Amino acid sequence: MEKTRLTLQTALEEFMGNRNVHYQPPASIKLKYPCILYEMSRINQIPADNRTYLKYKEYTLTIIHSDADSTLPDDILDTFEMIAFDRTYRADGLYHDVFTIIW
């Protein structure tokens, strides 16, 4: 299976069990919590023979939820490979857990 942004979208929707997964959502969208927001953060290239030998994309995922004891952060780490926890913060009474995933 080729790993595209759409396959990541599908995998995240399956993880959440709903469609509350948004790629670079506009400010006008009304979010339902818990949800995942994600965006591409970089494209890594590994060169060989003056060409790109290997290329992969990194995405920043933010899980937004209202439950301080939510299992979503642990669950996503257990579900996906090549994912790392970056940080957590609270804003507007909601918890934001930020991850980097290589897809």
Backbone as a printed PyTorch tensor [residue, N CA C, xyz], in Angstrom:
tensor([[[  0.8350,  -1.1710,   0.0000],
         [  0.0000,   0.0000,   0.0000],
         [  0.8870,   1.2440,   0.0000]],

        [[  0.6460,   2.1090,  -0.9560],
         [  1.3810,   3.3700,  -1.0060],
         [  0.8500,   4.2890,   0.0830]],

        [[  1.7630,   4.9210,   0.7800],
         [  1.3580,   5.8210,   1.8570],
         [  1.1980,   7.2330,   1.3040]],

        [[ -0.0500,   7.6250,   1.1230],
         [ -0.3780,   8.9640,   0.6520],
         [ -1.1050,   9.7050,   1.7690]],

        [[ -1.3520,  10.9830,   1.5560],
         [ -2.0930,  11.7380,   2.5520],
         [ -3.4930,  11.1630,   2.7310]],

        [[ -4.0930,  10.6850,   1.6490],
         [ -5.4400,  10.1130,   1.7490],
         [ -5.4440,   8.7960,   2.5260]],

        [[ -4.3880,   8.0040,   2.4030],
         [ -4.3370,   6.7760,   3.2060],
         [ -4.1160,   7.1180,   4.6850]],

        [[ -3.3740,   8.2020,   4.9420],
         [ -3.2350,   8.6560,   6.3390],
         [ -4.5820,   9.1320,   6.8650]],

        [[ -5.3160,   9.8870,   6.0660],
         [ -6.6560,  10.3570,   6.4530],
         [ -7.5420,   9.1720,   6.8330]],

        [[ -7.5550,   8.1540,   5.9940],
         [ -8.3740,   6.9670,   6.2500],
         [ -7.9400,   6.2590,   7.5240]],

        [[ -6.6270,   6.1030,   7.7060],
         [ -6.1110,   5.4290,   8.9070],
         [ -6.4750,   6.2070,  10.1720]],

        [[ -6.4060,   7.5240,  10.1150],
         [ -6.7550,   8.3380,  11.2870],
         [ -8.2510,   8.2920,  11.5710]],

        [[ -9.0680,   8.2730,  10.5220],
         [-10.5170,   8.1410,  10.7180],
         [-10.8610,   6.7900,  11.3320]],

        [[-10.1900,   5.7340,  10.8910],
         [-10.4150,   4.4150,  11.4930],
         [ -9.9850,   4.4130,  12.9500]],

        [[ -8.8760,   5.0610,  13.2490],
         [ -8.4070,   5.1560,  14.6350],
         [ -9.4400,   5.8790,  15.5050]],

        [[ -9.9550,   6.9970,  15.0050],
         [-10.9120,   7.7850,  15.7840],
         [-12.2940,   7.1390,  15.8350]],

        [[-12.6190,   6.3290,  14.8200],
         [-13.9510,   5.7300,  14.7590],
         [-15.0010,   6.7090,  14.2560]],

        [[-14.5390,   7.8120,  13.6700],
         [-15.4500,   8.8060,  13.1000],
         [-14.6860,   9.6500,  12.0770]],

        [[-15.3400,  10.6760,  11.5690],
         [-14.7210,  11.5120,  10.5490],
         [-14.2140,  12.8480,  11.1160]],

        [[-13.9750,  12.9000,  12.4100],
         [-13.4710,  14.1180,  13.0400],
         [-11.9610,  14.2280,  12.8690]],

        [[-11.5140,  14.1390,  11.6310],
         [-10.1040,  14.2210,  11.2600],
         [-10.0170,  15.2390,  10.1330]],

        [[ -9.1770,  16.2610,  10.3140],
         [ -9.1530,  17.3560,   9.3530],
         [ -7.7290,  17.6960,   8.9410]],

        [[ -7.5260,  17.8110,   7.6320],
         [ -6.2360,  18.2080,   7.0720],
         [ -6.2780,  19.7100,   6.8020]],

        [[ -5.4460,  20.4570,   7.4730],
         [ -5.3550,  21.9100,   7.3260],
         [ -6.7410,  22.5550,   7.2460]],

        [[ -7.5460,  22.4220,   8.2980],
         [ -8.9220,  22.9280,   8.2180],
         [ -8.9720,  24.4540,   8.1640]],

        [[ -9.9160,  25.0010,   7.4160],
         [-10.0830,  26.4560,   7.4110],
         [-10.6450,  26.9230,   8.7560]],

        [[-10.4590,  28.1920,   9.0650],
         [-10.9320,  28.7390,  10.3410],
         [-12.4520,  28.6800,  10.4560]],

        [[-13.1440,  28.5910,   9.3340],
         [-14.6030,  28.6050,   9.3420],
         [-15.2240,  27.2720,   9.7530]],

        [[-14.4250,  26.2050,   9.8110],
         [-14.9800,  24.8870,  10.1270],
         [-15.2800,  24.7840,  11.6270]],

        [[-16.4210,  24.2020,  11.9540],
         [-16.8030,  23.9690,  13.3510],
         [-16.3120,  22.5870,  13.7540]],

        [[-15.3650,  22.5440,  14.6920],
         [-14.7780,  21.2710,  15.1110],
         [-15.6580,  20.5940,  16.1540]],

        [[-15.6980,  19.2620,  16.0880],
         [-16.3580,  18.4370,  17.1030],
         [-15.2540,  17.6740,  17.8180]],

        [[-15.2880,  17.6770,  19.1400],
         [-14.2200,  17.0600,  19.9250],
         [-14.6600,  15.7180,  20.4830]],

        [[-13.7510,  14.7740,  20.5860],
         [-12.3350,  14.8390,  20.2340],
         [-12.1390,  14.8130,  18.7190]],

        [[-11.0280,  15.3930,  18.2870],
         [-10.7220,  15.4120,  16.8660],
         [ -9.2100,  15.4020,  16.6560]],

        [[ -8.8170,  15.1820,  15.4120],
         [ -7.4080,  15.2450,  15.0260],
         [ -7.2850,  16.2690,  13.9120]],

        [[ -6.3520,  17.1880,  14.0730],
         [ -5.9700,  18.1160,  13.0260],
         [ -4.5680,  17.7190,  12.5890]],

        [[ -4.3010,  17.7660,  11.2960],
         [ -2.9490,  17.4120,  10.8570],
         [ -2.5510,  18.2200,   9.6440]],

        [[ -1.2370,  18.3290,   9.4730],
         [ -0.6640,  19.0510,   8.3400],
         [  0.7130,  18.4890,   8.0430]],

        [[  1.1350,  18.6180,   6.7950],
         [  2.4750,  18.1550,   6.4380],
         [  3.4760,  19.1620,   6.9910]],

        [[  4.5000,  18.6670,   7.6510],
         [  5.4840,  19.5670,   8.2470],
         [  6.8180,  19.5670,   7.5100]],

        [[  7.1340,  18.4690,   6.8300],
         [  8.3840,  18.4510,   6.0600],
         [  8.4280,  17.2440,   5.1420]],

        [[  9.2900,  17.3480,   4.1360],
         [  9.5960,  16.2160,   3.2660],
         [ 11.0810,  15.9470,   3.4330]],

        [[ 11.4080,  14.7700,   3.8710],
         [ 12.8040,  14.3780,   4.0520],
         [ 13.2890,  13.6500,   2.8050]],

        [[ 14.4810,  13.9980,   2.3790],
         [ 15.0690,  13.3540,   1.2140],
         [ 16.4190,  12.7840,   1.5910]],

        [[ 16.6560,  11.5630,   1.1790],
         [ 17.9490,  10.9210,   1.3880],
         [ 18.5910,  10.7620,   0.0210]],

        [[ 19.7340,  11.4150,  -0.1840],
         [ 20.3590,  11.3720,  -1.5070],
         [ 21.2950,  10.1760,  -1.6880]],

        [[ 21.4720,   9.8250,  -2.9530],
         [ 22.4570,   8.8220,  -3.3730],
         [ 22.7330,   9.0780,  -4.8520]],

        [[ 23.9860,   9.0680,  -5.2320],
         [ 24.3730,   9.3230,  -6.6270],
         [ 23.7850,  10.6310,  -7.1530]],

        [[ 23.8340,  11.6580,  -6.3150],
         [ 23.3520,  12.9940,  -6.6800],
         [ 21.8730,  13.0350,  -7.0670]],

        [[ 21.1150,  12.0980,  -6.5420],
         [ 19.6750,  12.0440,  -6.7770],
         [ 18.9720,  11.7460,  -5.4610]],

        [[ 17.6750,  11.9170,  -5.4630],
         [ 16.9020,  11.5320,  -4.2920],
         [ 16.7000,  10.0270,  -4.3260]],

        [[ 17.2730,   9.3480,  -3.3380],
         [ 17.1780,   7.8960,  -3.2470],
         [ 15.9020,   7.4950,  -2.5040]],

        [[ 15.6100,   8.2350,  -1.4330],
         [ 14.4590,   7.9200,  -0.5940],
         [ 13.8230,   9.2320,  -0.1610]],

        [[ 12.5050,   9.2510,  -0.1740],
         [ 11.7760,  10.4510,   0.2240],
         [ 10.6000,  10.0250,   1.0940]],

        [[ 10.4040,  10.7290,   2.2080],
         [  9.2440,  10.4580,   3.0390],
         [  8.7430,  11.7530,   3.6580]],

        [[  7.4600,  11.7630,   3.9800],
         [  6.8170,  12.9570,   4.5140],
         [  6.5700,  12.8080,   6.0080]],

        [[  6.7140,  13.9250,   6.7000],
         [  6.3730,  13.9940,   8.1080],
         [  5.1440,  14.8820,   8.2540]],

        [[  4.2380,  14.4440,   9.0970],
         [  3.0350,  15.2090,   9.3890],
         [  2.9920,  15.5140,  10.8710]],

        [[  2.4800,  16.6830,  11.2010],
         [  2.2210,  17.0510,  12.5850],
         [  0.7490,  16.7750,  12.8600]],

        [[  0.4810,  15.9370,  13.8540],
         [ -0.8850,  15.5950,  14.2510],
         [ -1.1690,  16.2520,  15.5910]],

        [[ -2.3300,  16.8270,  15.7370],
         [ -2.7490,  17.3690,  17.0240],
         [ -4.0800,  16.7380,  17.3910]],

        [[ -4.0820,  16.0250,  18.4960],
         [ -5.3240,  15.4680,  19.0270],
         [ -5.8670,  16.4960,  20.0080]],

        [[ -7.0960,  16.9250,  19.7780],
         [ -7.7300,  17.9100,  20.6550],
         [ -8.8920,  17.2370,  21.3670]],

        [[ -8.8910,  17.3510,  22.6930],
         [ -9.9350,  16.6980,  23.4930],
         [-10.1640,  17.4750,  24.7790]],

        [[-11.2390,  17.1550,  25.4650],
         [-11.5850,  17.8800,  26.6930],
         [-11.3300,  17.0770,  27.9620]],

        [[-10.8850,  15.8460,  27.8290],
         [-10.7070,  14.9390,  28.9680],
         [ -9.2310,  14.8660,  29.3610]],

        [[ -8.9130,  15.3490,  30.5490],
         [ -7.5250,  15.3270,  31.0190],
         [ -6.9790,  13.9060,  31.1170]],

        [[ -7.8490,  12.9310,  31.2990],
         [ -7.4310,  11.5340,  31.4350],
         [ -7.6940,  10.7210,  30.1710]],

        [[ -7.8070,  11.3630,  29.0330],
         [ -8.0740,  10.6650,  27.7850],
         [ -6.9700,   9.6570,  27.4750]],

        [[ -7.3720,   8.5260,  26.9250],
         [ -6.3950,   7.5090,  26.5200],
         [ -5.9420,   7.6950,  25.0740]],

        [[ -6.5140,   8.6690,  24.3700],
         [ -6.1700,   8.8690,  22.9560],
         [ -4.6610,   9.0380,  22.7170]],

        [[ -3.9470,   9.8300,  23.5330],
         [ -2.5010,   9.9550,  23.2810],
         [ -1.7570,   8.6190,  23.3700]],

        [[ -2.0750,   7.8170,  24.3500],
         [ -1.4350,   6.5060,  24.4720],
         [ -1.8850,   5.5710,  23.3590]],

        [[ -3.1650,   5.6240,  23.0340],
         [ -3.7100,   4.7450,  22.0090],
         [ -3.0910,   5.0040,  20.6390]],

        [[ -2.8820,   6.2770,  20.2890],
         [ -2.3180,   6.5670,  18.9700],
         [ -0.8690,   6.0990,  18.8870]],

        [[ -0.1350,   6.2040,  20.0140],
         [  1.2470,   5.7020,  20.0300],
         [  1.2910,   4.1900,  19.8850]],

        [[  0.2850,   3.5000,  20.4300],
         [  0.2210,   2.0430,  20.3240],
         [ -0.2800,   1.5710,  18.9600]],

        [[ -1.0010,   2.4340,  18.2480],
         [ -1.6300,   2.0520,  16.9860],
         [ -0.7230,   2.2490,  15.7790]],

        [[  0.0080,   3.3510,  15.7460],
         [  0.7870,   3.7010,  14.5690],
         [  2.2760,   3.4690,  14.7860]],

        [[  2.9500,   3.1120,  13.7020],
         [  4.4100,   3.0120,  13.7120],
         [  4.9690,   4.3570,  13.2870]],

        [[  6.2160,   4.5930,  13.5710],
         [  6.9030,   5.8100,  13.1340],
         [  6.1750,   7.0710,  13.5990]],

        [[  5.7690,   7.0700,  14.8620],
         [  5.0890,   8.2230,  15.4540],
         [  5.7950,   8.5670,  16.7580]],

        [[  5.8760,   9.8550,  17.0470],
         [  6.5410,  10.3040,  18.2700],
         [  5.7200,  11.4150,  18.9110]],

        [[  5.6600,  11.3890,  20.2310],
         [  4.9930,  12.4440,  20.9830],
         [  5.9180,  13.6590,  21.0220]],

        [[  5.3680,  14.8440,  20.7400],
         [  6.1730,  16.0750,  20.7570],
         [  5.9240,  16.9200,  21.9970]],

        [[  4.6740,  17.2430,  22.2480],
         [  4.3680,  18.1300,  23.3660],
         [  2.8660,  18.1010,  23.6380]],

        [[  2.5060,  18.7040,  24.7540],
         [  1.0930,  18.8650,  25.0870],
         [  0.8980,  20.2730,  25.6160]],

        [[ -0.2790,  20.8140,  25.3910],
         [ -0.6060,  22.1210,  25.9460],
         [ -2.1160,  22.2350,  26.0740]],

        [[ -2.5300,  23.2140,  26.8530],
         [ -3.9570,  23.4360,  27.0700],
         [ -4.3020,  24.8220,  26.5580]],

        [[ -5.3700,  24.9200,  25.7970],
         [ -5.8390,  26.2010,  25.2680],
         [ -7.3590,  26.1700,  25.1700]],

        [[ -7.9940,  27.2430,  25.5600],
         [ -9.4530,  27.3650,  25.4970],
         [-10.1630,  26.2170,  26.2120]],

        [[ -9.5670,  25.7430,  27.2980],
         [-10.1800,  24.6680,  28.0690],
         [-10.0720,  23.2960,  27.4280]],

        [[ -9.2620,  23.1700,  26.3720],
         [ -9.0910,  21.8950,  25.6740],
         [ -7.6340,  21.4650,  25.7410]],

        [[ -7.4240,  20.1600,  25.7560],
         [ -6.0860,  19.5900,  25.7550],
         [ -5.6490,  19.3190,  24.3190]],

        [[ -4.4180,  19.6890,  24.0170],
         [ -3.8420,  19.5030,  22.6830],
         [ -2.5930,  18.6390,  22.8290]],

        [[ -2.6150,  17.4570,  22.2600],
         [ -1.4570,  16.5620,  22.2800],
         [ -0.9090,  16.5130,  20.8660]],

        [[  0.3710,  16.8750,  20.7240],
         [  0.9800,  17.0350,  19.4050],
         [  1.9650,  15.8930,  19.1510]],

        [[  1.8850,  15.3180,  17.9510],
         [  2.7130,  14.1900,  17.5520],
         [  3.3200,  14.4650,  16.1720]],

        [[  4.4150,  13.7870,  15.8830],
         [  4.9800,  13.7660,  14.5380],
         [  4.8900,  12.3320,  14.0490]],

        [[  4.3660,  12.1690,  12.8370],
         [  4.2820,  10.8450,  12.2360],
         [  4.9570,  10.8840,  10.8810]],

        [[  5.7130,   9.8470,  10.5990],
         [  6.3200,   9.6780,   9.2910],
         [  5.3910,   8.7730,   8.5010]],

        [[  4.9670,   9.2630,   7.3400],
         [  3.9920,   8.5080,   6.5590],
         [  4.4210,   8.4460,   5.1150]]])
